[in-house]
Amino acid sequence: MNNNDNIAAIDDLKVVLKNKGMKYTEQRAVILQILLNMKEHLNAEEVLEIVKKKYPEQKIGIATIYRTLNFLEEVNLISSISFGKDGKKYEGNNSHHHDHLICTSCGKIVEFFDECIENKQEDIASRNGFKISDHTMQIFGLCSKCQEKNQN
């Protein structure tokens, strides 16, 4: 993500907060920027580790991180993948549409985009009288490393 995209995302955050009668805080901006700048998906504890390393002057606790992640997801600035009892992993909503392959053993997440799948979804929706406004695809299975471990 480039700096202009970061500025636009922070501006979006400021507008959403103002519309909801909430205050803009540096802590919220820091958490959003972390997710927008990372290529991998992060859970709340991983966000906390990055805050401690890169933003030690920010006194952000885990409760603030959880509240902020929930808020940012609620207002569609970030999205998450749920791992049931193992919680969620988050990513910024700054990249192009993509789907996910998720390893049920190690939690590895692979992003992918396939034009044929996207076209097929549109076709299925159209045949059933639906107009797609949004969608997510999550395919669960075992990554190659976990498959190898299970064979040994």
mmCIF file of C-alpha atoms in Angstrom:
data_model
loop_
_atom_site.group_PDB
_atom_site.id
_atom_site.type_symbol
_atom_site.label_atom_id
_atom_site.label_comp_id
_atom_site.label_asym_id
_atom_site.label_seq_id
_atom_site.Cartn_x
_atom_site.Cartn_y
_atom_site.Cartn_z
ATOM 1 C CA MET A 1 0.000 0.000 0.000
ATOM 2 C CA ASN A 2 1.381 3.399 -0.843
ATOM 3 C CA ASN A 3 1.319 6.498 1.337
ATOM 4 C CA ASN A 4 -1.600 8.066 -0.577
ATOM 5 C CA ASP A 5 -3.711 4.965 0.105
ATOM 6 C CA ASN A 6 -2.788 5.194 3.797
ATOM 7 C CA ILE A 7 -3.828 8.838 3.897
ATOM 8 C CA ALA A 8 -7.132 8.005 2.179
ATOM 9 C CA ALA A 9 -7.828 5.176 4.650
ATOM 10 C CA ILE A 10 -7.097 7.436 7.626
ATOM 11 C CA ASP A 11 -9.365 10.088 6.082
ATOM 12 C CA ASP A 12 -12.092 7.432 5.752
ATOM 13 C CA LEU A 13 -11.573 6.537 9.412
ATOM 14 C CA LYS A 14 -11.917 10.197 10.432
ATOM 15 C CA VAL A 15 -15.169 10.563 8.459
ATOM 16 C CA VAL A 16 -16.668 7.383 9.938
ATOM 17 C CA LEU A 17 -15.730 8.424 13.465
ATOM 18 C CA LYS A 18 -17.170 11.906 12.991
ATOM 19 C CA ASN A 19 -20.411 10.482 11.566
ATOM 20 C CA LYS A 20 -20.716 8.200 14.594
ATOM 21 C CA GLY A 21 -19.950 11.021 17.039
ATOM 22 C CA MET A 22 -16.692 9.383 18.099
ATOM 23 C CA LYS A 23 -13.240 10.905 18.523
ATOM 24 C CA TYR A 24 -10.314 10.229 16.248
ATOM 25 C CA THR A 25 -7.443 8.703 18.203
ATOM 26 C CA GLU A 26 -3.893 7.911 17.215
ATOM 27 C CA GLN A 27 -4.364 4.401 18.628
ATOM 28 C CA ARG A 28 -7.168 3.635 16.153
ATOM 29 C CA ALA A 29 -5.100 5.035 13.298
ATOM 30 C CA VAL A 30 -2.044 2.975 14.293
ATOM 31 C CA ILE A 31 -4.040 -0.268 14.388
ATOM 32 C CA LEU A 32 -5.617 0.485 10.998
ATOM 33 C CA GLN A 33 -2.234 1.348 9.457
ATOM 34 C CA ILE A 34 -0.692 -1.878 10.729
ATOM 35 C CA LEU A 35 -3.381 -3.945 9.012
ATOM 36 C CA LEU A 36 -3.239 -1.909 5.810
ATOM 37 C CA ASN A 37 0.534 -2.271 5.560
ATOM 38 C CA MET A 38 0.827 -5.988 6.323
ATOM 39 C CA LYS A 39 0.619 -8.644 3.633
ATOM 40 C CA GLU A 40 -0.302 -11.394 6.051
ATOM 41 C CA HIS A 41 -3.441 -11.751 8.144
ATOM 42 C CA LEU A 42 -2.992 -10.915 11.824
ATOM 43 C CA ASN A 43 -4.792 -11.805 15.026
ATOM 44 C CA ALA A 44 -5.159 -9.322 17.897
ATOM 45 C CA GLU A 45 -2.088 -10.620 19.732
ATOM 46 C CA GLU A 46 0.062 -10.218 16.610
ATOM 47 C CA VAL A 47 -1.189 -6.644 16.207
ATOM 48 C CA LEU A 48 -0.215 -6.006 19.853
ATOM 49 C CA GLU A 49 3.309 -7.341 19.211
ATOM 50 C CA ILE A 50 3.733 -4.981 16.241
ATOM 51 C CA VAL A 51 2.422 -2.041 18.274
ATOM 52 C CA LYS A 52 4.967 -2.765 21.017
ATOM 53 C CA LYS A 53 7.845 -3.016 18.523
ATOM 54 C CA LYS A 54 7.016 -0.233 16.052
ATOM 55 C CA TYR A 55 4.978 2.159 18.198
ATOM 56 C CA PRO A 56 6.317 1.827 21.756
ATOM 57 C CA GLU A 57 5.178 5.374 22.566
ATOM 58 C CA GLN A 58 1.566 4.262 22.023
ATOM 59 C CA LYS A 59 0.234 2.749 25.202
ATOM 60 C CA ILE A 60 -2.238 0.362 23.597
ATOM 61 C CA GLY A 61 -3.462 -2.658 25.513
ATOM 62 C CA ILE A 62 -5.036 -5.822 24.176
ATOM 63 C CA ALA A 63 -8.557 -4.700 25.167
ATOM 64 C CA THR A 64 -8.170 -1.533 23.056
ATOM 65 C CA ILE A 65 -6.935 -3.622 20.158
ATOM 66 C CA TYR A 66 -9.929 -5.972 20.334
ATOM 67 C CA ARG A 67 -12.386 -3.053 20.575
ATOM 68 C CA THR A 68 -10.704 -1.248 17.688
ATOM 69 C CA LEU A 69 -10.581 -4.357 15.485
ATOM 70 C CA ASN A 70 -14.293 -4.954 16.077
ATOM 71 C CA PHE A 71 -15.083 -1.323 15.270
ATOM 72 C CA LEU A 72 -12.906 -1.223 12.123
ATOM 73 C CA GLU A 73 -14.549 -4.406 10.867
ATOM 74 C CA GLU A 74 -18.024 -3.070 11.658
ATOM 75 C CA VAL A 75 -17.360 -0.004 9.473
ATOM 76 C CA ASN A 76 -15.764 -2.089 6.682
ATOM 77 C CA LEU A 77 -12.252 -0.676 6.906
ATOM 78 C CA ILE A 78 -10.907 -4.165 7.646
ATOM 79 C CA SER A 79 -12.202 -7.712 7.261
ATOM 80 C CA SER A 80 -11.618 -10.942 9.119
ATOM 81 C CA ILE A 81 -11.482 -14.668 8.737
ATOM 82 C CA SER A 82 -12.947 -16.603 11.651
ATOM 83 C CA PHE A 83 -11.146 -19.606 13.075
ATOM 84 C CA GLY A 84 -13.952 -20.556 15.466
ATOM 85 C CA LYS A 85 -12.642 -21.049 19.000
ATOM 86 C CA ASP A 86 -9.191 -19.940 17.792
ATOM 87 C CA GLY A 87 -10.458 -16.417 17.060
ATOM 88 C CA LYS A 88 -10.096 -14.219 14.011
ATOM 89 C CA LYS A 89 -7.355 -13.011 11.715
ATOM 90 C CA TYR A 90 -7.700 -9.575 10.166
ATOM 91 C CA GLU A 91 -6.632 -7.790 6.994
ATOM 92 C CA GLY A 92 -7.070 -4.289 5.650
ATOM 93 C CA ASN A 93 -9.732 -3.708 2.997
ATOM 94 C CA ASN A 94 -7.275 -1.919 0.763
ATOM 95 C CA SER A 95 -6.511 -4.552 -1.862
ATOM 96 C CA HIS A 96 -8.413 -5.959 -4.792
ATOM 97 C CA HIS A 97 -11.055 -8.613 -4.254
ATOM 98 C CA HIS A 98 -9.619 -12.029 -3.444
ATOM 99 C CA ASP A 99 -10.613 -15.319 -1.898
ATOM 100 C CA HIS A 100 -8.827 -17.518 0.639
ATOM 101 C CA LEU A 101 -7.427 -21.018 1.017
ATOM 102 C CA ILE A 102 -7.142 -21.775 4.743
ATOM 103 C CA CYS A 103 -5.167 -24.643 6.272
ATOM 104 C CA THR A 104 -7.188 -26.240 9.062
ATOM 105 C CA SER A 105 -4.028 -27.602 10.680
ATOM 106 C CA CYS A 106 -1.515 -24.731 10.821
ATOM 107 C CA GLY A 107 -3.774 -21.769 9.966
ATOM 108 C CA LYS A 108 -1.843 -20.749 6.845
ATOM 109 C CA ILE A 109 -3.877 -18.422 4.622
ATOM 110 C CA VAL A 110 -3.310 -18.160 0.871
ATOM 111 C CA GLU A 111 -5.037 -15.397 -1.069
ATOM 112 C CA PHE A 112 -6.112 -16.073 -4.640
ATOM 113 C CA PHE A 113 -8.196 -14.596 -7.430
ATOM 114 C CA ASP A 114 -9.669 -16.637 -10.261
ATOM 115 C CA GLU A 115 -11.623 -14.946 -13.053
ATOM 116 C CA CYS A 116 -13.419 -18.194 -13.964
ATOM 117 C CA ILE A 117 -14.715 -18.607 -10.390
ATOM 118 C CA GLU A 118 -15.831 -14.981 -10.278
ATOM 119 C CA ASN A 119 -17.673 -15.336 -13.605
ATOM 120 C CA LYS A 120 -19.304 -18.588 -12.481
ATOM 121 C CA GLN A 121 -20.568 -16.921 -9.289
ATOM 122 C CA GLU A 122 -22.076 -14.079 -11.335
ATOM 123 C CA ASP A 123 -23.683 -16.611 -13.674
ATOM 124 C CA ILE A 124 -25.177 -18.616 -10.783
ATOM 125 C CA ALA A 125 -26.500 -15.460 -9.142
ATOM 126 C CA SER A 126 -28.024 -14.231 -12.398
ATOM 127 C CA ARG A 127 -29.736 -17.559 -13.123
ATOM 128 C CA ASN A 128 -31.299 -17.384 -9.671
ATOM 129 C CA GLY A 129 -32.401 -13.757 -9.932
ATOM 130 C CA PHE A 130 -29.723 -12.451 -7.550
ATOM 131 C CA LYS A 131 -27.563 -9.372 -7.897
ATOM 132 C CA ILE A 132 -24.343 -9.871 -5.917
ATOM 133 C CA SER A 133 -23.414 -6.960 -3.685
ATOM 134 C CA ASP A 134 -20.479 -8.707 -2.001
ATOM 135 C CA HIS A 135 -19.147 -12.173 -1.376
ATOM 136 C CA THR A 136 -16.373 -14.103 0.269
ATOM 137 C CA MET A 137 -15.010 -17.521 -0.534
ATOM 138 C CA GLN A 138 -13.047 -19.494 2.006
ATOM 139 C CA ILE A 139 -11.783 -22.938 1.086
ATOM 140 C CA PHE A 140 -10.619 -25.056 4.024
ATOM 141 C CA GLY A 141 -8.168 -27.935 3.782
ATOM 142 C CA LEU A 142 -4.556 -28.888 4.405
ATOM 143 C CA CYS A 143 -1.567 -27.030 2.983
ATOM 144 C CA SER A 144 1.236 -29.050 1.374
ATOM 145 C CA LYS A 145 3.436 -28.963 4.519
ATOM 146 C CA CYS A 146 0.628 -30.266 6.743
ATOM 147 C CA GLN A 147 -0.208 -32.953 4.194
ATOM 148 C CA GLU A 148 3.414 -34.109 4.326
ATOM 149 C CA LYS A 149 3.375 -34.152 8.145
ATOM 150 C CA ASN A 150 0.203 -36.259 8.137
ATOM 151 C CA GLN A 151 1.784 -38.810 5.792
ATOM 152 C CA ASN A 152 4.821 -39.357 8.018
#
